[in-house]
Amino acid sequence: MGMLIKNGTVVNADGSKKADVLIEGEKIAQVAASIDAKDDEVVDASGLLIMPGGIDVHTHLDMPFGGTVSADDYTSGTQAAAIGGTTMLIDFALQSQGHTMREALNTWRKKSENKACIDFSLHMAVTDLGPGDSSQGLREMEEMVDEGITSFKLFMAYPGVLMIDDGLMFRVMQKAAKLNALCCIHAENGSAIDVVVAQMLAEGKTAPHYHALSRSPKAEAEATHRSIALAEMAGAAVYIVHLSNAYALDNLKFMQQRGARALAETCTQYLVLSREEQMPGKSWDEAKFVFTPPLREKWNQEPLWNALANGPLSVVSTDHCPFRFADQKSLGRDNFAKIPNGGPGVENRLQIIWHYGVNAGRITPEKFVEVCCTAPARIFGMEKQKGAIKAGLDADILLWDPNIEYTISAATQRMATDYNMFEGWKVRGNAAKVFSRGELVVDNATQPGKFLGATGRGRFVRREANAGGLA
Ligand code: URP
Ligand code: ZN
Ligand code: ZN
């Protein structure tokens, strides 16, 4: 007996049509104009859109950072994702300097064991290639790719913690090019930013607002250009994470136009929040919006939306890195540099992008699916498993109600923070039902905000090395 979704409209990145979808076991068995139910359970999707489950390729669950640990573990983080319509995450394993990638992988696999509730994968953040000729680290990169970890994160920010120098970055890029792996870049000039931070603190500028002022868009633009140029020299494909402003976007476009194999994401927050509105420099409350890159001036939003609509930006992720306001953000009460960087967002990405993207006429429903589901699967080597409503793929399916009104609030969210960055925002469009590998795991229509599956049911997804689909 299968599950037959009838009377809905299938929305894929390449087009929409009225169609029925048959699920057998964990897979989509058939998509056709009309499928007759045999002994199948029928799900009525009248008035609903049938879309692939969201894929969020940038989250930080249970991650030690800024003197504390991000507030969502693999259970609350993946359940929150599912409740918002996301059925797959790619999280980051962080290698510590002086330790191996294997150790980092073991640590992160343990964090997810018996906890992950939807499917997930990992990027490996490289901070150290080992002693001498780097052969140990380079060999480990091969092992990672063999085990389905086909993207490597390189930080150009956070000196003394995660930042690596250009030489190490170049070595990793050269090896990634050989392995057909993708290099994901946090592009900010961490050394220059640290000088500005020290100067501001010396002048007594300690409030959260100065966090944003200390990290110039030019520092992001410079690092965006530098990392793509180094990748070109190394023959590697790169993916710039959390691109936040128009200057960085200009550099991305310039490099793309001259043929560089460079892709980029932006994140929900940069499309709808701004320095003027959320961080005017008036209160400690603004610590809720301390993340890196910081919020930018509002005029940057429209160029980012245009770049999503027209191609230079491929993906919207969240950079979900949640810290509680009451007892975690407070670590930086007297010094913005000590505020743990990051914000919660994994539960609200699809609502916000639908409402401010599709409802506002900035992107089509098909583009919504492309940037939230299909491009993430293609770029990160999972298109044979996920990212479309197509026979043979995993039945990660989102029944989306485009007409329902929903008010975002920390009081009703699953995320473990004591605030929501979009508190009180009213959106139109929300996940009605969510299937993960054929199992109904969320039914917001009848049991809003509840995860219905077993804790720990999520599986690690091995990904193909495909150089971001640009090979
Ligand atoms: O503020 C942020 N973005 N925290 C998470 C780490 C990172 O840089 O992505
Ligand atoms: Zn980052
Ligand atoms: Zn991040």
Tab-separated table of C-alpha atoms and ligand atoms in Angstrom:
chain	number	residue	atom	x	y	z
A	1	MET	CA	0.000	0.000	0.000
A	2	GLY	CA	1.306	3.396	-1.019
A	3	MET	CA	0.302	6.941	-0.295
A	4	LEU	CA	-1.379	8.882	-3.076
A	5	ILE	CA	-1.400	12.685	-3.011
A	6	LYS	CA	-4.286	13.851	-5.185
A	7	ASN	CA	-5.725	17.137	-6.494
A	8	GLY	CA	-2.692	19.333	-5.846
A	9	THR	CA	-0.394	21.344	-8.109
A	10	VAL	CA	3.147	20.029	-8.421
A	11	VAL	CA	5.692	22.856	-8.414
A	12	ASN	CA	9.171	21.965	-9.585
A	13	ALA	CA	11.954	24.381	-10.475
A	14	ASP	CA	11.331	23.754	-14.188
A	15	GLY	CA	7.549	24.163	-14.172
A	16	SER	CA	4.216	23.619	-12.452
A	17	LYS	CA	1.296	21.363	-13.351
A	18	LYS	CA	-1.784	19.788	-11.823
A	19	ALA	CA	-0.678	16.236	-11.003
A	20	ASP	CA	-1.017	13.364	-8.554
A	21	VAL	CA	1.980	11.938	-6.737
A	22	LEU	CA	2.288	8.321	-5.639
A	23	ILE	CA	4.655	7.461	-2.798
A	24	GLU	CA	5.773	3.867	-2.344
A	25	GLY	CA	7.892	3.210	0.708
A	26	GLU	CA	10.480	5.962	0.973
A	27	LYS	CA	10.399	6.998	-2.678
A	28	ILE	CA	8.279	8.890	-5.163
A	29	ALA	CA	6.957	6.134	-7.433
A	30	GLN	CA	4.942	8.124	-9.988
A	31	VAL	CA	3.969	11.675	-10.917
A	32	ALA	CA	1.104	11.839	-13.428
A	33	ALA	CA	-1.919	13.901	-14.404
A	34	SER	CA	-4.251	11.415	-12.753
A	35	ILE	CA	-3.392	8.290	-10.782
A	36	ASP	CA	-6.138	5.912	-9.630
A	37	ALA	CA	-5.955	4.803	-6.029
A	38	LYS	CA	-5.636	1.036	-5.604
A	39	ASP	CA	-5.221	0.135	-1.973
A	40	ASP	CA	-3.331	3.387	-1.415
A	41	GLU	CA	-3.994	5.855	1.355
A	42	VAL	CA	-5.207	9.051	-0.306
A	43	VAL	CA	-4.091	12.491	0.838
A	44	ASP	CA	-6.238	15.304	-0.544
A	45	ALA	CA	-4.052	18.226	-1.616
A	46	SER	CA	-6.854	20.416	-3.003
A	47	GLY	CA	-5.720	24.041	-2.915
A	48	LEU	CA	-2.189	23.013	-1.965
A	49	LEU	CA	1.124	23.088	-3.798
A	50	ILE	CA	3.177	19.886	-3.881
A	51	MET	CA	6.810	20.887	-3.656
A	52	PRO	CA	10.085	19.160	-2.774
A	53	GLY	CA	10.985	19.509	0.899
A	54	GLY	CA	13.244	22.445	1.627
A	55	ILE	CA	16.987	21.900	1.808
A	56	ASP	CA	18.953	24.217	4.097
A	57	VAL	CA	22.661	23.846	3.345
A	58	HIS	CA	23.932	26.138	6.108
A	59	THR	CA	23.168	25.353	9.753
A	60	HIS	CA	25.190	25.164	12.975
A	61	LEU	CA	23.591	22.729	15.430
A	62	ASP	CA	25.116	21.975	18.826
A	63	MET	CA	28.197	23.973	17.831
A	64	PRO	CA	30.700	25.364	20.348
A	65	PHE	CA	31.219	29.012	19.404
A	66	GLY	CA	31.861	32.340	21.119
A	67	GLY	CA	32.324	30.745	24.567
A	68	THR	CA	29.067	28.796	24.477
A	69	VAL	CA	27.228	26.201	22.368
A	70	SER	CA	24.496	26.916	19.822
A	71	ALA	CA	21.107	26.418	21.435
A	72	ASP	CA	19.526	23.899	19.050
A	73	ASP	CA	20.837	20.365	19.148
A	74	TYR	CA	20.163	17.861	16.375
A	75	THR	CA	16.727	17.080	17.801
A	76	SER	CA	15.279	20.554	18.247
A	77	GLY	CA	17.081	21.911	15.169
A	78	THR	CA	15.911	19.224	12.766
A	79	GLN	CA	12.380	19.210	14.190
A	80	ALA	CA	12.173	22.991	13.814
A	81	ALA	CA	13.394	22.645	10.230
A	82	ALA	CA	10.710	20.043	9.457
A	83	ILE	CA	7.929	22.096	11.031
A	84	GLY	CA	8.909	24.898	8.664
A	85	GLY	CA	8.911	22.561	5.636
A	86	THR	CA	12.611	21.730	5.417
A	87	THR	CA	13.460	18.031	5.069
A	88	MET	CA	17.247	18.082	4.710
A	89	LEU	CA	20.056	20.057	6.325
A	90	ILE	CA	23.767	20.324	5.741
A	91	ASP	CA	25.493	21.197	9.007
A	92	PHE	CA	29.169	21.972	9.637
A	93	ALA	CA	31.745	19.771	11.357
A	94	LEU	CA	34.503	22.056	12.645
A	95	GLN	CA	38.076	20.789	12.711
A	96	SER	CA	40.021	22.338	15.610
A	97	GLN	CA	43.588	23.439	14.997
A	98	GLY	CA	45.996	20.703	16.116
A	99	HIS	CA	43.334	18.036	15.628
A	100	THR	CA	42.293	15.975	12.634
A	101	MET	CA	39.260	16.092	10.370
A	102	ARG	CA	38.503	12.534	11.462
A	103	GLU	CA	38.159	13.703	15.058
A	104	ALA	CA	35.809	16.482	13.967
A	105	LEU	CA	33.732	14.049	11.938
A	106	ASN	CA	33.475	11.594	14.850
A	107	THR	CA	32.409	14.408	17.172
A	108	TRP	CA	29.678	15.633	14.808
A	109	ARG	CA	28.417	12.156	13.989
A	110	LYS	CA	27.972	11.565	17.731
A	111	LYS	CA	26.038	14.825	18.091
A	112	SER	CA	23.524	13.604	15.512
A	113	GLU	CA	23.295	9.948	16.619
A	114	ASN	CA	19.792	9.043	17.819
A	115	LYS	CA	18.884	12.716	17.580
A	116	ALA	CA	18.520	13.844	13.956
A	117	CYS	CA	14.879	13.756	12.894
A	118	ILE	CA	15.287	14.564	9.195
A	119	ASP	CA	18.076	13.656	6.786
A	120	PHE	CA	21.286	15.610	7.036
A	121	SER	CA	24.828	15.827	5.785
A	122	LEU	CA	27.997	17.638	6.823
A	123	HIS	CA	30.485	20.056	5.334
A	124	MET	CA	33.991	19.743	6.808
A	125	ALA	CA	35.493	23.049	8.011
A	126	VAL	CA	39.252	22.746	7.523
A	127	THR	CA	41.542	24.659	9.865
A	128	ASP	CA	44.701	22.532	9.772
A	129	LEU	CA	46.360	20.234	7.223
A	130	GLY	CA	48.709	18.710	9.800
A	131	PRO	CA	52.472	18.935	10.213
A	132	GLY	CA	55.171	19.240	7.520
A	133	ASP	CA	54.095	18.787	3.935
A	134	SER	CA	50.357	18.705	4.716
A	135	SER	CA	50.099	15.183	3.332
A	136	GLN	CA	48.118	13.980	6.334
A	137	GLY	CA	45.446	16.643	5.910
A	138	LEU	CA	45.306	16.231	2.156
A	139	ARG	CA	44.837	12.469	2.600
A	140	GLU	CA	42.038	13.154	5.054
A	141	MET	CA	40.302	15.288	2.450
A	142	GLU	CA	40.286	12.211	0.178
A	143	GLU	CA	38.798	10.116	2.960
A	144	MET	CA	36.083	12.708	3.577
A	145	VAL	CA	35.075	12.701	-0.080
A	146	ASP	CA	35.076	8.875	-0.107
A	147	GLU	CA	32.623	9.034	2.801
A	148	GLY	CA	30.289	11.464	1.053
A	149	ILE	CA	31.502	14.713	2.610
A	150	THR	CA	32.180	16.515	-0.621
A	151	SER	CA	32.322	20.156	0.472
A	152	PHE	CA	34.977	21.889	2.569
A	153	LYS	CA	34.406	25.100	4.506
A	154	LEU	CA	37.155	27.693	4.672
A	155	PHE	CA	36.927	30.656	7.033
A	156	MET	CA	38.573	33.951	6.065
A	157	ALA	CA	37.268	35.488	9.326
A	158	TYR	CA	37.549	34.779	13.081
A	159	PRO	CA	41.374	35.052	13.501
A	160	GLY	CA	42.775	32.715	16.148
A	161	VAL	CA	39.703	30.492	16.063
A	162	LEU	CA	38.655	29.351	12.604
A	163	MET	CA	40.428	31.673	10.161
A	164	ILE	CA	43.064	30.175	7.882
A	165	ASP	CA	45.660	32.049	5.835
A	166	ASP	CA	45.676	32.303	2.053
A	167	GLY	CA	48.408	29.647	1.706
A	168	LEU	CA	46.409	27.025	3.570
A	169	MET	CA	43.254	28.041	1.727
A	170	PHE	CA	45.062	27.640	-1.593
A	171	ARG	CA	46.380	24.169	-0.668
A	172	VAL	CA	42.861	23.033	0.219
A	173	MET	CA	41.514	24.505	-3.021
A	174	GLN	CA	44.141	22.697	-5.103
A	175	LYS	CA	43.229	19.396	-3.468
A	176	ALA	CA	39.500	20.083	-3.752
A	177	ALA	CA	39.977	20.704	-7.482
A	178	LYS	CA	41.563	17.250	-7.850
A	179	LEU	CA	38.747	15.639	-5.864
A	180	ASN	CA	35.939	17.506	-7.680
A	181	ALA	CA	34.889	18.792	-4.238
A	182	LEU	CA	33.369	22.199	-3.528
A	183	CYS	CA	35.011	24.883	-1.354
A	184	CYS	CA	32.530	26.875	0.744
A	185	ILE	CA	33.915	30.231	1.807
A	186	HIS	CA	33.099	32.540	4.712
A	187	ALA	CA	34.360	35.633	2.885
A	188	GLU	CA	35.294	38.468	5.230
A	189	ASN	CA	38.756	39.974	5.759
A	190	GLY	CA	39.127	38.850	9.379
A	191	SER	CA	42.495	40.553	9.976
A	192	ALA	CA	41.309	44.012	8.919
A	193	ILE	CA	38.049	43.606	10.832
A	194	ASP	CA	39.965	42.715	14.006
A	195	VAL	CA	41.898	46.004	13.776
A	196	VAL	CA	38.648	47.977	13.535
A	197	VAL	CA	37.098	45.988	16.405
A	198	ALA	CA	40.063	46.787	18.696
A	199	GLN	CA	39.923	50.479	17.758
A	200	MET	CA	36.187	50.696	18.442
A	201	LEU	CA	36.477	48.973	21.814
A	202	ALA	CA	39.358	51.309	22.757
A	203	GLU	CA	37.015	54.235	22.013
A	204	GLY	CA	34.387	52.768	24.347
A	205	LYS	CA	32.096	51.685	21.516
A	206	THR	CA	30.844	48.447	23.053
A	207	ALA	CA	27.126	48.217	22.098
A	208	PRO	CA	25.791	45.557	19.656
A	209	HIS	CA	25.361	48.166	16.922
A	210	TYR	CA	29.165	48.491	16.687
A	211	HIS	CA	29.437	44.848	15.767
A	212	ALA	CA	27.698	45.734	12.513
A	213	LEU	CA	29.756	48.887	11.986
A	214	SER	CA	33.028	47.052	12.597
A	215	ARG	CA	32.484	44.631	9.712
A	216	SER	CA	32.487	46.720	6.553
A	217	PRO	CA	30.759	45.447	3.413
A	218	LYS	CA	34.093	46.202	1.716
A	219	ALA	CA	35.788	43.606	3.949
A	220	GLU	CA	33.309	41.075	2.607
A	221	ALA	CA	33.674	42.278	-0.976
A	222	GLU	CA	37.469	42.061	-0.820
A	223	ALA	CA	37.433	38.515	0.556
A	224	THR	CA	34.800	37.455	-1.971
A	225	HIS	CA	37.038	38.601	-4.817
A	226	ARG	CA	40.212	37.159	-3.260
A	227	SER	CA	38.748	33.731	-2.588
A	228	ILE	CA	37.341	33.421	-6.102
A	229	ALA	CA	40.656	34.543	-7.610
A	230	LEU	CA	42.545	31.970	-5.536
A	231	ALA	CA	40.048	29.291	-6.547
A	232	GLU	CA	40.564	30.199	-10.214
A	233	MET	CA	44.329	29.827	-9.744
A	234	ALA	CA	43.800	26.451	-8.065
A	235	GLY	CA	41.238	25.272	-10.625
A	236	ALA	CA	38.620	24.808	-7.915
A	237	ALA	CA	34.889	25.506	-7.745
A	238	VAL	CA	33.787	27.789	-4.918
A	239	TYR	CA	30.534	28.580	-3.157
A	240	ILE	CA	30.431	31.830	-1.186
A	241	VAL	CA	28.281	31.412	1.913
A	242	HIS	CA	26.028	34.069	3.431
A	243	LEU	CA	26.699	36.795	0.851
A	244	SER	CA	25.124	39.884	2.399
A	245	ASN	CA	25.719	43.022	0.369
A	246	ALA	CA	25.796	44.633	-3.058
A	247	TYR	CA	29.575	45.257	-3.175
A	248	ALA	CA	30.314	41.576	-2.577
A	249	LEU	CA	27.641	40.753	-5.143
A	250	ASP	CA	29.319	43.026	-7.716
A	251	ASN	CA	32.588	41.164	-7.251
A	252	LEU	CA	30.834	37.803	-7.526
A	253	LYS	CA	29.157	38.879	-10.772
A	254	PHE	CA	32.408	40.250	-12.195
A	255	MET	CA	34.187	36.964	-11.527
A	256	GLN	CA	31.274	34.883	-12.819
A	257	GLN	CA	31.171	36.936	-16.045
A	258	ARG	CA	34.796	36.225	-16.743
A	259	GLY	CA	34.173	32.496	-16.313
A	260	ALA	CA	35.147	31.724	-12.723
A	261	ARG	CA	33.459	28.642	-11.304
A	262	ALA	CA	31.858	30.571	-8.458
A	263	LEU	CA	28.428	30.158	-6.892
A	264	ALA	CA	26.896	31.878	-3.890
A	265	GLU	CA	24.048	31.837	-1.407
A	266	THR	CA	22.452	34.610	0.544
A	267	CYS	CA	20.440	34.059	3.729
A	268	THR	CA	16.886	34.936	4.704
A	269	GLN	CA	17.959	37.674	7.119
A	270	TYR	CA	19.888	39.725	4.537
A	271	LEU	CA	16.817	39.829	2.287
A	272	VAL	CA	14.397	41.242	4.852
A	273	LEU	CA	16.243	42.685	7.875
A	274	SER	CA	18.467	45.761	7.869
A	275	ARG	CA	20.872	47.752	9.993
A	276	GLU	CA	18.549	50.771	10.035
A	277	GLU	CA	15.512	48.802	11.180
A	278	GLN	CA	16.931	46.138	13.496
A	279	MET	CA	20.220	47.728	14.667
A	280	PRO	CA	19.813	51.512	14.889
A	281	GLY	CA	22.081	51.660	17.949
A	282	LYS	CA	19.437	52.275	20.560
A	283	SER	CA	19.328	49.212	22.820
A	284	TRP	CA	20.894	46.021	24.075
A	285	ASP	CA	18.004	44.169	22.393
A	286	GLU	CA	19.916	44.561	19.134
A	287	ALA	CA	22.233	41.745	20.303
A	288	LYS	CA	19.534	39.435	18.921
A	289	PHE	CA	20.740	40.447	15.463
A	290	VAL	CA	24.474	40.042	16.011
A	291	PHE	CA	25.711	37.622	13.372
A	292	THR	CA	28.400	37.706	10.713
A	293	PRO	CA	28.342	39.120	8.143
A	294	PRO	CA	26.202	41.683	9.955
A	295	LEU	CA	22.965	43.239	8.812
A	296	ARG	CA	23.533	45.737	6.014
A	297	GLU	CA	21.841	48.972	4.984
A	298	LYS	CA	18.381	48.357	3.555
A	299	TRP	CA	19.277	49.410	0.005
A	300	ASN	CA	21.276	46.165	-0.338
A	301	GLN	CA	18.128	44.016	-0.197
A	302	GLU	CA	16.762	44.682	-3.688
A	303	PRO	CA	20.040	43.837	-5.477
A	304	LEU	CA	20.115	40.538	-3.555
A	305	TRP	CA	16.514	39.703	-4.561
A	306	ASN	CA	17.339	40.602	-8.193
A	307	ALA	CA	20.404	38.379	-8.116
A	308	LEU	CA	18.268	35.483	-6.885
A	309	ALA	CA	15.678	36.090	-9.572
A	310	ASN	CA	18.265	36.430	-12.335
A	311	GLY	CA	20.964	33.934	-11.430
A	312	PRO	CA	24.148	35.272	-9.818
A	313	LEU	CA	22.877	34.016	-6.439
A	314	SER	CA	21.814	30.363	-6.499
A	315	VAL	CA	20.523	29.519	-3.025
A	316	VAL	CA	18.845	30.919	0.090
A	317	SER	CA	20.034	29.256	3.293
A	318	THR	CA	19.647	30.352	6.918
A	319	ASP	CA	23.079	30.178	8.599
A	320	HIS	CA	20.935	29.016	11.538
A	321	CYS	CA	23.233	29.483	14.546
A	322	PRO	CA	20.917	30.097	17.506
A	323	PHE	CA	21.852	31.582	20.868
A	324	ARG	CA	19.427	32.478	23.646
A	325	PHE	CA	19.106	36.175	24.382
A	326	ALA	CA	18.794	35.822	28.174
A	327	ASP	CA	21.872	33.788	29.009
A	328	GLN	CA	23.996	33.451	25.863
A	329	LYS	CA	23.949	36.762	23.997
A	330	SER	CA	24.484	38.302	27.445
A	331	LEU	CA	28.106	37.097	27.404
A	332	GLY	CA	28.784	40.255	25.413
A	333	ARG	CA	26.763	42.691	27.529
A	334	ASP	CA	29.771	44.999	27.909
A	335	ASN	CA	31.642	44.131	24.736
A	336	PHE	CA	30.051	43.450	21.348
A	337	ALA	CA	33.027	41.277	20.359
A	338	LYS	CA	31.985	38.767	23.034
A	339	ILE	CA	28.374	38.417	21.887
A	340	PRO	CA	28.053	34.899	20.411
A	341	ASN	CA	27.570	35.485	16.673
A	342	GLY	CA	24.539	33.907	15.101
A	343	GLY	CA	20.782	33.936	14.793
A	344	PRO	CA	17.911	31.416	14.656
A	345	GLY	CA	16.068	30.947	11.361
A	346	VAL	CA	15.772	27.347	10.201
A	347	GLU	CA	12.031	27.193	10.996
A	348	ASN	CA	11.047	30.359	9.121
A	349	ARG	CA	13.077	30.381	5.877
A	350	LEU	CA	10.320	29.107	3.601
A	351	GLN	CA	7.603	31.328	5.120
A	352	ILE	CA	9.720	34.461	4.728
A	353	ILE	CA	10.993	33.708	1.228
A	354	TRP	CA	7.502	32.795	0.047
A	355	HIS	CA	5.878	35.874	1.548
A	356	TYR	CA	8.494	38.498	0.661
A	357	GLY	CA	9.627	36.730	-2.505
A	358	VAL	CA	6.643	35.069	-4.182
A	359	ASN	CA	3.751	37.064	-2.689
A	360	ALA	CA	5.643	40.297	-3.304
A	361	GLY	CA	6.214	39.360	-6.972
A	362	ARG	CA	10.006	39.284	-6.683
A	363	ILE	CA	10.373	35.587	-7.575
A	364	THR	CA	8.066	32.958	-9.074
A	365	PRO	CA	6.949	29.821	-7.213
A	366	GLU	CA	9.303	27.833	-9.476
A	367	LYS	CA	12.231	30.081	-8.537
A	368	PHE	CA	11.293	29.615	-4.873
A	369	VAL	CA	11.647	25.853	-5.357
A	370	GLU	CA	14.884	26.350	-7.281
A	371	VAL	CA	16.647	28.462	-4.616
A	372	CYS	CA	15.263	26.669	-1.539
A	373	CYS	CA	15.246	23.029	-2.714
A	374	THR	CA	16.549	22.113	-6.166
A	375	ALA	CA	19.740	24.166	-6.490
A	376	PRO	CA	20.885	23.116	-2.987
A	377	ALA	CA	20.472	19.450	-4.004
A	378	ARG	CA	22.269	19.936	-7.331
A	379	ILE	CA	25.131	22.082	-6.027
A	380	PHE	CA	25.804	19.797	-3.080
A	381	GLY	CA	25.738	16.493	-4.975
A	382	MET	CA	22.337	15.103	-3.947
A	383	GLU	CA	20.207	15.542	-7.054
A	384	LYS	CA	19.822	11.792	-7.514
A	385	GLN	CA	18.139	11.638	-4.084
A	386	LYS	CA	16.489	14.943	-3.316
A	387	GLY	CA	15.363	18.359	-4.531
A	388	ALA	CA	12.493	17.656	-6.953
A	389	ILE	CA	9.103	15.977	-7.250
A	390	LYS	CA	10.219	13.258	-9.616
A	391	ALA	CA	9.826	9.468	-9.743
A	392	GLY	CA	12.762	7.681	-8.164
A	393	LEU	CA	13.731	10.429	-5.714
A	394	ASP	CA	13.226	10.330	-1.950
A	395	ALA	CA	9.653	11.205	-1.008
A	396	ASP	CA	10.700	14.378	0.831
A	397	ILE	CA	7.535	16.282	0.021
A	398	LEU	CA	6.073	19.536	1.197
A	399	LEU	CA	2.368	20.281	0.844
A	400	TRP	CA	2.372	24.051	0.878
A	401	ASP	CA	-0.701	26.137	1.624
A	402	PRO	CA	-0.177	29.425	-0.237
A	403	ASN	CA	-3.250	31.043	1.301
A	404	ILE	CA	-2.941	30.383	5.005
A	405	GLU	CA	-1.948	33.256	7.280
A	406	TYR	CA	0.633	32.616	9.950
A	407	THR	CA	2.128	34.819	12.659
A	408	ILE	CA	5.737	34.068	13.517
A	409	SER	CA	6.525	34.039	17.231
A	410	ALA	CA	9.011	32.601	19.702
A	411	ALA	CA	6.007	31.567	21.809
A	412	THR	CA	4.959	28.939	19.256
A	413	GLN	CA	8.248	28.008	17.598
A	414	ARG	CA	10.180	24.739	18.016
A	415	MET	CA	13.595	26.436	17.834
A	416	ALA	CA	15.237	26.538	21.250
A	417	THR	CA	15.835	30.284	21.405
A	418	ASP	CA	13.911	32.653	23.634
A	419	TYR	CA	13.331	35.037	20.721
A	420	ASN	CA	12.581	35.021	17.024
A	421	MET	CA	14.220	37.431	14.591
A	422	PHE	CA	10.839	37.917	12.860
A	423	GLU	CA	8.699	38.201	16.002
A	424	GLY	CA	5.100	39.155	15.237
A	425	TRP	CA	5.543	39.136	11.461
A	426	LYS	CA	2.412	38.006	9.632
A	427	VAL	CA	3.054	35.939	6.532
A	428	ARG	CA	0.781	34.294	3.970
A	429	GLY	CA	1.909	30.782	3.041
A	430	ASN	CA	3.035	27.927	5.273
A	431	ALA	CA	3.790	24.208	5.316
A	432	ALA	CA	0.555	22.227	5.692
A	433	LYS	CA	1.996	18.693	5.661
A	434	VAL	CA	5.596	17.511	5.456
A	435	PHE	CA	6.746	14.044	4.388
A	436	SER	CA	10.270	12.838	5.016
A	437	ARG	CA	11.152	9.732	2.948
A	438	GLY	CA	7.450	8.985	2.661
A	439	GLU	CA	6.596	9.401	6.329
A	440	LEU	CA	4.235	12.162	7.433
A	441	VAL	CA	6.370	13.967	10.004
A	442	VAL	CA	4.509	17.279	10.272
A	443	ASP	CA	0.818	18.072	9.922
A	444	ASN	CA	0.487	21.752	10.732
A	445	ALA	CA	-3.154	21.696	9.643
A	446	THR	CA	-4.211	19.341	12.458
A	447	GLN	CA	-1.300	19.403	14.942
A	448	PRO	CA	0.456	22.746	14.425
A	449	GLY	CA	4.112	23.023	15.357
A	450	LYS	CA	4.485	19.344	16.330
A	451	PHE	CA	6.999	16.840	14.984
A	452	LEU	CA	5.219	13.513	14.527
A	453	GLY	CA	8.102	11.168	13.652
A	454	ALA	CA	10.485	9.291	15.912
A	455	THR	CA	13.474	11.115	17.334
A	456	GLY	CA	16.645	9.864	15.652
A	457	ARG	CA	14.958	8.757	12.412
A	458	GLY	CA	17.079	11.151	10.288
A	459	ARG	CA	19.820	9.585	8.168
A	460	PHE	CA	23.229	10.777	7.117
A	461	VAL	CA	23.244	11.460	3.363
A	462	ARG	CA	26.413	10.681	1.410
A	463	ARG	CA	26.885	13.211	-1.358
A	464	GLU	CA	28.599	13.020	-4.749
A	465	ALA	CA	31.651	15.114	-5.549
A	466	ASN	CA	30.452	17.174	-8.518
A	467	ALA	CA	32.252	20.514	-8.104
A	468	GLY	CA	28.993	22.265	-7.330
A	469	GLY	CA	27.394	20.930	-10.513
A	470	LEU	CA	29.873	23.087	-12.465
A	471	ALA	CA	32.262	20.275	-13.428
B	1	URP	O1	27.252	34.714	12.919
B	1	URP	C1	27.357	33.634	12.352
B	1	URP	N1	27.189	33.597	11.060
B	1	URP	N2	27.625	32.530	13.060
B	1	URP	C2	27.874	31.243	12.560
B	1	URP	C3	29.248	31.062	12.050
B	1	URP	C4	29.394	31.589	10.653
B	1	URP	O2	30.200	32.461	10.428
B	1	URP	O3	28.710	31.122	9.755
B	2	ZN	ZN	30.238	32.235	8.326
B	3	ZN	ZN	27.501	29.834	9.226
